[in-house]
Coordinates of C-alpha atoms in Angstrom, one line a residue:
M1 CA -72.6 -11.2 4.4
P2 CA -72.4 -7.5 3.5
R3 CA -75.4 -6.0 1.7
T4 CA -73.9 -3.0 0.1
R5 CA -73.4 -1.2 -3.2
I6 CA -69.7 -1.9 -3.7
T7 CA -67.2 0.7 -4.6
L8 CA -66.0 1.1 -8.1
A9 CA -62.6 -0.5 -7.3
V10 CA -64.3 -3.6 -5.9
A11 CA -66.7 -3.6 -8.8
L12 CA -63.9 -3.6 -11.3
A13 CA -62.2 -6.4 -9.4
L14 CA -65.4 -8.4 -9.6
L15 CA -65.3 -8.1 -13.3
A16 CA -62.2 -10.3 -13.3
T17 CA -63.7 -13.1 -11.2
P18 CA -64.7 -16.4 -12.8
A19 CA -68.4 -15.9 -11.9
L20 CA -68.7 -12.7 -13.8
A21 CA -66.4 -13.8 -16.6
A22 CA -68.6 -16.8 -17.1
C23 CA -71.6 -14.6 -17.9
G24 CA -70.3 -14.0 -21.4
G25 CA -69.3 -16.3 -24.3
S26 CA -71.2 -19.6 -24.5
S27 CA -73.5 -18.7 -21.7
S28 CA -75.5 -16.6 -24.1
A29 CA -76.6 -19.7 -26.1
S30 CA -80.3 -19.9 -25.8
N31 CA -80.3 -23.6 -25.3
A32 CA -77.6 -23.7 -22.6
K33 CA -78.5 -25.6 -19.4
E34 CA -77.7 -22.7 -17.1
V35 CA -79.2 -19.6 -15.5
T36 CA -77.4 -16.5 -14.2
V37 CA -78.5 -14.8 -11.0
Y38 CA -77.4 -11.3 -10.0
S39 CA -78.2 -11.0 -6.3
A40 CA -77.8 -8.8 -3.2
D41 CA -75.8 -10.7 -0.7
G42 CA -77.2 -12.3 2.5
L43 CA -78.8 -15.5 1.3
K44 CA -75.7 -17.4 0.3
G45 CA -73.8 -18.9 3.3
E46 CA -70.1 -18.1 3.8
N47 CA -69.5 -21.8 4.3
G48 CA -71.8 -23.0 1.6
D49 CA -74.7 -23.6 4.0
G50 CA -77.1 -20.8 3.1
W51 CA -80.6 -20.9 1.6
Y52 CA -79.2 -20.1 -1.9
D53 CA -76.7 -23.0 -1.6
R54 CA -79.5 -25.5 -0.8
V55 CA -81.9 -24.1 -3.4
F56 CA -79.4 -23.9 -6.2
A57 CA -78.1 -27.4 -5.6
D58 CA -81.6 -28.8 -5.5
F59 CA -82.6 -26.9 -8.6
T60 CA -79.6 -28.2 -10.5
K61 CA -80.3 -31.8 -9.3
Q62 CA -83.9 -31.6 -10.4
T63 CA -83.6 -29.8 -13.7
G64 CA -79.9 -30.2 -14.8
I65 CA -79.7 -26.4 -15.1
K66 CA -76.5 -25.0 -13.5
V67 CA -76.9 -21.8 -11.6
K68 CA -74.2 -19.1 -12.1
Y69 CA -74.3 -16.7 -9.2
V70 CA -73.0 -13.1 -9.1
E71 CA -73.2 -11.4 -5.8
G72 CA -72.9 -7.7 -5.1
G73 CA -74.5 -4.9 -3.1
S74 CA -78.2 -4.0 -3.3
G75 CA -77.6 -1.1 -5.6
E76 CA -74.5 -2.3 -7.4
I77 CA -76.2 -5.3 -9.0
V78 CA -78.9 -3.0 -10.3
Q79 CA -76.3 -0.6 -11.7
R80 CA -74.5 -3.5 -13.4
A81 CA -77.7 -4.6 -15.0
V82 CA -78.3 -1.0 -16.2
R83 CA -74.9 -1.0 -17.9
E84 CA -75.7 -4.3 -19.6
K85 CA -79.2 -3.4 -20.6
S86 CA -78.5 -3.5 -24.3
N87 CA -76.9 -6.9 -23.9
P88 CA -78.3 -8.5 -20.7
Q89 CA -76.1 -11.1 -19.0
A90 CA -78.3 -11.9 -16.0
D91 CA -81.5 -13.9 -16.2
V92 CA -82.7 -13.3 -12.6
L93 CA -82.2 -10.2 -10.5
V94 CA -82.7 -10.3 -6.7
T95 CA -82.3 -7.2 -4.6
L96 CA -84.0 -5.2 -1.8
P97 CA -86.3 -2.2 -1.8
P98 CA -85.9 0.5 -3.0
F99 CA -83.5 -0.9 -5.5
I100 CA -86.0 -3.5 -6.9
Q101 CA -88.3 -0.6 -7.6
E102 CA -85.4 1.2 -9.3
A103 CA -84.7 -1.8 -11.5
D104 CA -88.4 -1.8 -12.4
T105 CA -88.6 1.9 -13.3
K106 CA -85.4 1.6 -15.4
G107 CA -87.1 -1.0 -17.5
L108 CA -84.7 -3.9 -16.5
L109 CA -87.5 -6.4 -15.6
E110 CA -89.8 -8.4 -17.7
K111 CA -93.3 -9.2 -16.5
Y112 CA -93.5 -12.7 -15.1
E113 CA -95.5 -13.9 -12.1
P114 CA -94.0 -17.1 -10.8
K115 CA -96.1 -20.1 -10.0
D116 CA -97.7 -19.7 -6.5
A117 CA -97.1 -15.9 -6.6
D118 CA -100.7 -15.6 -5.6
Q119 CA -99.7 -16.9 -2.2
V120 CA -97.4 -13.8 -1.7
S121 CA -98.8 -10.7 0.0
G122 CA -99.7 -7.8 -2.4
A123 CA -97.3 -5.6 -0.4
D124 CA -94.4 -8.0 -1.3
K125 CA -94.8 -8.0 -5.0
S126 CA -95.2 -5.4 -7.8
I127 CA -98.6 -4.4 -9.1
D128 CA -97.4 -4.9 -12.7
G129 CA -96.0 -8.4 -12.0
T130 CA -92.4 -7.6 -12.6
W131 CA -91.0 -8.8 -9.2
T132 CA -92.0 -10.9 -6.3
S133 CA -90.5 -11.5 -2.8
V134 CA -88.8 -14.8 -2.4
V135 CA -87.6 -14.3 1.2
D136 CA -89.2 -11.9 3.6
N137 CA -87.0 -9.9 5.9
Y138 CA -87.0 -6.9 8.2
F139 CA -84.7 -4.0 9.0
G140 CA -83.1 -4.0 12.4
F141 CA -80.1 -3.1 14.6
V142 CA -77.6 -5.3 16.5
Y143 CA -76.0 -4.7 19.9
N144 CA -73.3 -6.5 22.0
K145 CA -75.1 -8.5 24.6
K146 CA -72.0 -9.0 26.7
E147 CA -71.1 -5.3 27.0
L148 CA -74.6 -4.0 27.3
K149 CA -77.0 -5.4 30.0
Q150 CA -79.9 -4.7 27.7
A151 CA -80.4 -3.3 24.2
P152 CA -81.0 0.4 23.8
K153 CA -84.7 1.3 23.4
T154 CA -84.7 4.7 21.7
W155 CA -82.7 6.6 19.1
N156 CA -81.8 9.3 21.6
E157 CA -80.0 6.8 23.8
L158 CA -77.5 6.4 21.1
L159 CA -76.4 10.0 21.7
D160 CA -74.9 8.9 25.1
P161 CA -71.1 9.4 25.4
Q162 CA -70.7 5.6 26.1
Y163 CA -71.4 5.1 22.4
K164 CA -68.6 7.4 21.2
N165 CA -66.6 5.5 18.5
K166 CA -68.7 2.5 19.4
L167 CA -71.5 3.0 17.0
Q168 CA -71.6 2.7 13.2
Y169 CA -74.2 2.4 10.5
S170 CA -73.7 1.7 6.8
T171 CA -74.0 4.5 4.3
P172 CA -77.4 5.5 2.9
G173 CA -77.6 5.3 -0.8
V174 CA -74.7 2.9 -0.9
A175 CA -75.8 0.1 1.4
G176 CA -79.4 -1.3 1.4
D177 CA -79.5 -1.4 5.2
G178 CA -77.8 2.0 5.3
T179 CA -80.6 3.4 3.2
A180 CA -83.0 1.7 5.6
V181 CA -81.5 3.7 8.5
L182 CA -82.6 6.9 6.9
I183 CA -86.1 5.5 6.0
K184 CA -86.8 4.4 9.5
A185 CA -85.4 7.6 11.1
V186 CA -87.7 9.7 8.9
H187 CA -90.7 7.5 10.0
D188 CA -89.8 7.4 13.7
F189 CA -89.1 11.2 14.0
G190 CA -92.0 12.2 11.9
D191 CA -90.3 13.9 9.0
K192 CA -87.1 14.2 7.2
G193 CA -86.0 17.5 8.9
Q194 CA -86.1 16.0 12.4
A195 CA -84.5 12.8 11.3
L196 CA -81.6 14.6 9.7
A197 CA -81.2 16.8 12.7
F198 CA -80.8 13.7 14.9
L199 CA -78.4 12.0 12.5
K200 CA -76.3 15.1 12.5
K201 CA -76.0 14.9 16.3
L202 CA -75.3 11.2 16.1
Q203 CA -72.2 11.9 14.0
A204 CA -70.4 12.7 17.3
N205 CA -70.5 9.0 18.2
N206 CA -70.5 7.5 14.7
V207 CA -67.2 5.8 13.7
G208 CA -67.8 6.9 10.2
P209 CA -69.1 5.6 6.8
S210 CA -69.2 2.0 6.0
A211 CA -69.8 0.5 2.6
S212 CA -70.5 -2.9 4.2
T213 CA -73.4 -3.7 6.5
G214 CA -72.4 -7.3 7.0
K215 CA -68.9 -6.4 8.3
L216 CA -70.4 -4.4 11.1
A217 CA -71.9 -7.4 13.0
P218 CA -68.6 -9.2 13.6
K219 CA -67.3 -5.9 15.1
V220 CA -70.3 -5.8 17.4
D221 CA -69.8 -9.4 18.4
K222 CA -66.1 -8.7 19.3
G223 CA -67.0 -5.5 21.2
E224 CA -65.2 -3.2 18.8
L225 CA -68.7 -1.6 18.4
L226 CA -71.6 -1.7 20.8
V227 CA -74.3 -0.9 18.2
A228 CA -74.7 -1.1 14.4
N229 CA -77.4 -1.5 11.8
G230 CA -78.3 -4.7 10.0
D231 CA -81.4 -6.7 9.3
V232 CA -83.1 -9.7 10.9
Q233 CA -82.3 -12.4 8.4
M234 CA -78.7 -11.6 8.0
N235 CA -78.0 -10.9 11.7
Y236 CA -80.0 -14.0 12.9
A237 CA -77.9 -16.2 10.6
Q238 CA -74.7 -14.5 11.8
A239 CA -75.7 -14.9 15.5
K240 CA -75.3 -18.7 15.0
T241 CA -71.6 -18.2 15.2
M242 CA -71.5 -14.8 17.0
P243 CA -72.8 -15.4 20.5
N244 CA -72.7 -11.8 21.6
L245 CA -74.9 -10.5 18.9
G246 CA -78.4 -9.3 19.8
I247 CA -81.1 -7.9 17.6
W248 CA -83.1 -4.8 18.5
F249 CA -85.4 -2.1 17.0
P250 CA -85.4 1.6 18.0
A251 CA -88.7 2.8 19.3
G252 CA -90.9 5.3 17.5
K253 CA -92.6 8.4 19.1
D254 CA -95.1 6.2 20.9
G255 CA -92.3 4.3 22.7
K256 CA -92.9 1.1 20.8
P257 CA -90.2 -0.5 18.6
T258 CA -90.8 -0.2 14.9
T259 CA -89.5 -1.7 11.7
F260 CA -90.5 -2.4 8.1
A261 CA -90.2 -5.2 5.6
L262 CA -87.0 -5.5 3.4
P263 CA -87.8 -8.5 1.3
Y264 CA -85.4 -10.2 -1.1
A265 CA -87.4 -9.4 -4.3
A266 CA -86.7 -11.3 -7.5
G267 CA -87.6 -10.5 -11.1
L268 CA -86.9 -11.9 -14.6
V269 CA -84.4 -9.7 -16.5
G270 CA -85.8 -8.3 -19.7
K271 CA -84.4 -10.0 -22.9
A272 CA -82.4 -12.3 -20.7
P273 CA -80.2 -14.9 -22.4
H274 CA -81.9 -17.8 -20.7
S275 CA -85.4 -16.5 -19.9
E276 CA -87.1 -19.9 -19.7
N277 CA -84.5 -21.1 -17.2
G278 CA -85.0 -17.9 -15.2
R279 CA -88.7 -18.6 -15.1
K280 CA -88.1 -22.1 -13.9
L281 CA -85.8 -20.9 -11.1
L282 CA -88.2 -18.3 -9.9
D283 CA -90.9 -20.9 -9.8
F284 CA -88.6 -23.2 -7.8
M285 CA -87.7 -20.6 -5.2
L286 CA -91.4 -20.0 -4.5
A287 CA -92.2 -23.7 -4.3
Q288 CA -93.5 -25.2 -1.0
K289 CA -90.3 -27.1 0.0
Q290 CA -88.0 -24.2 -0.7
Q291 CA -90.2 -21.7 1.2
Q292 CA -90.5 -24.2 4.1
E293 CA -86.7 -24.1 4.4
V294 CA -86.3 -20.3 4.5
S295 CA -86.2 -20.1 8.3
S296 CA -84.4 -23.3 9.1
I297 CA -81.6 -22.8 6.5
G298 CA -81.7 -19.1 5.7
G299 CA -82.8 -17.4 8.9
G300 CA -85.5 -15.5 7.1
F301 CA -89.2 -15.6 6.7
A302 CA -91.2 -17.4 4.0
S303 CA -92.7 -15.2 1.4
R304 CA -95.7 -17.4 0.9
Q305 CA -98.5 -16.7 3.3
D306 CA -99.7 -20.4 3.2
V307 CA -96.3 -21.6 4.5
K308 CA -96.3 -21.8 8.3
A309 CA -92.9 -22.9 9.4
T310 CA -92.8 -24.5 12.8
D311 CA -89.0 -25.3 13.1
A312 CA -87.0 -23.9 16.1
D313 CA -85.6 -21.1 14.0
A314 CA -89.0 -20.0 12.8
I315 CA -90.2 -19.9 16.5
D316 CA -87.1 -17.8 17.5
L317 CA -87.7 -15.4 14.6
T318 CA -91.3 -15.0 15.6
K319 CA -90.2 -14.1 19.2
I320 CA -87.7 -11.5 17.8
M321 CA -90.6 -9.8 16.0
D322 CA -93.1 -10.0 18.8
G323 CA -94.3 -6.6 19.9
V324 CA -92.5 -4.8 17.1
N325 CA -94.8 -2.4 15.1
L326 CA -94.6 -2.7 11.3
F327 CA -95.0 0.3 9.0
T328 CA -94.9 0.4 5.2
P329 CA -92.7 3.1 3.6
D330 CA -93.9 4.9 0.5
W331 CA -91.6 3.1 -1.8
N332 CA -92.8 5.0 -4.9
D333 CA -91.8 8.3 -3.2
I334 CA -88.5 6.8 -2.1
D335 CA -87.8 5.5 -5.5
K336 CA -88.4 8.9 -7.1
N337 CA -86.6 11.0 -4.4
L338 CA -83.9 8.7 -3.1
T339 CA -81.1 10.8 -4.6
S340 CA -82.2 14.0 -3.0
Y341 CA -82.8 12.2 0.3
V342 CA -79.2 10.9 0.3
E343 CA -77.8 14.3 -0.8
D344 CA -79.7 15.9 2.1
W345 CA -78.3 13.3 4.5
K346 CA -74.8 14.0 3.2
A347 CA -75.2 17.7 3.8
A348 CA -76.6 17.2 7.3
T349 CA -73.9 14.8 8.4
G350 CA -71.0 16.2 6.5
S351 CA -70.5 12.8 5.0

């Protein structure tokens, strides 16, 4: 379940797929019983057993509206929507910070607050009502539980020679979780300069750039890598079939593990071909039943504060987050300066 901004070659290949091809033609008819979703990957199961699979099937059964799903990386789907701005093909856009903020600032989203959005924390929705979290999630790392007796505790441990060519993280500015590596490092080390100095040293052990975060977890499970980046929802879901996968969080300066929220945030695309259907789907995703199933089916966290899941997966997820300190990045600053941050990272690491 890679969460990346896909390369141009792959993006062009996607243009030829039925899902994308179906976005044109008759789908633009305002009365069509369909809705098109552009989404970052992670919520649709590889075997048709993900949260999206259940939600979309139930939505179609209840409303008769067919969901056309287009999956890409966190940044790629935003860039696709930008290219289509004069003739929108998507009705609903779902992606991660800071890309949802980018979509907002580029004028891609129309103001719409889904029913029950008042139950979503203010930190997980936009002030102007253009996007709302539908599944909460947190940034994290994975390690191989078979090869390592315990997870690393600090960033500096990753400089140990045992991790040479056994460590990899996805590319900042390309992958959503790769961008999160840079954000967390800046927070944990105290400033960008110290974070970049560390990441420069880490290059000695880093296998190299990776456009795909989701492809790293299988490598960790097999022992090809000992450590990689990821996120709690995706890696928890993957761990169901990857027994050697463990989730961990590097500690900050005070020695306590830290992380931050990376919610799947959804918004209605401006001048969408099926706006009314898009509104109905957004309402449906935030409904009580769908939110109650986020943990048991999707491996994530309900966005609604009034939903208190008690299933076995929800209990396990709570244990994973126990003792982890949460911080809130300055998303407005990151949105404005992401390009320069990524360029500075490239310069520091020679990437």
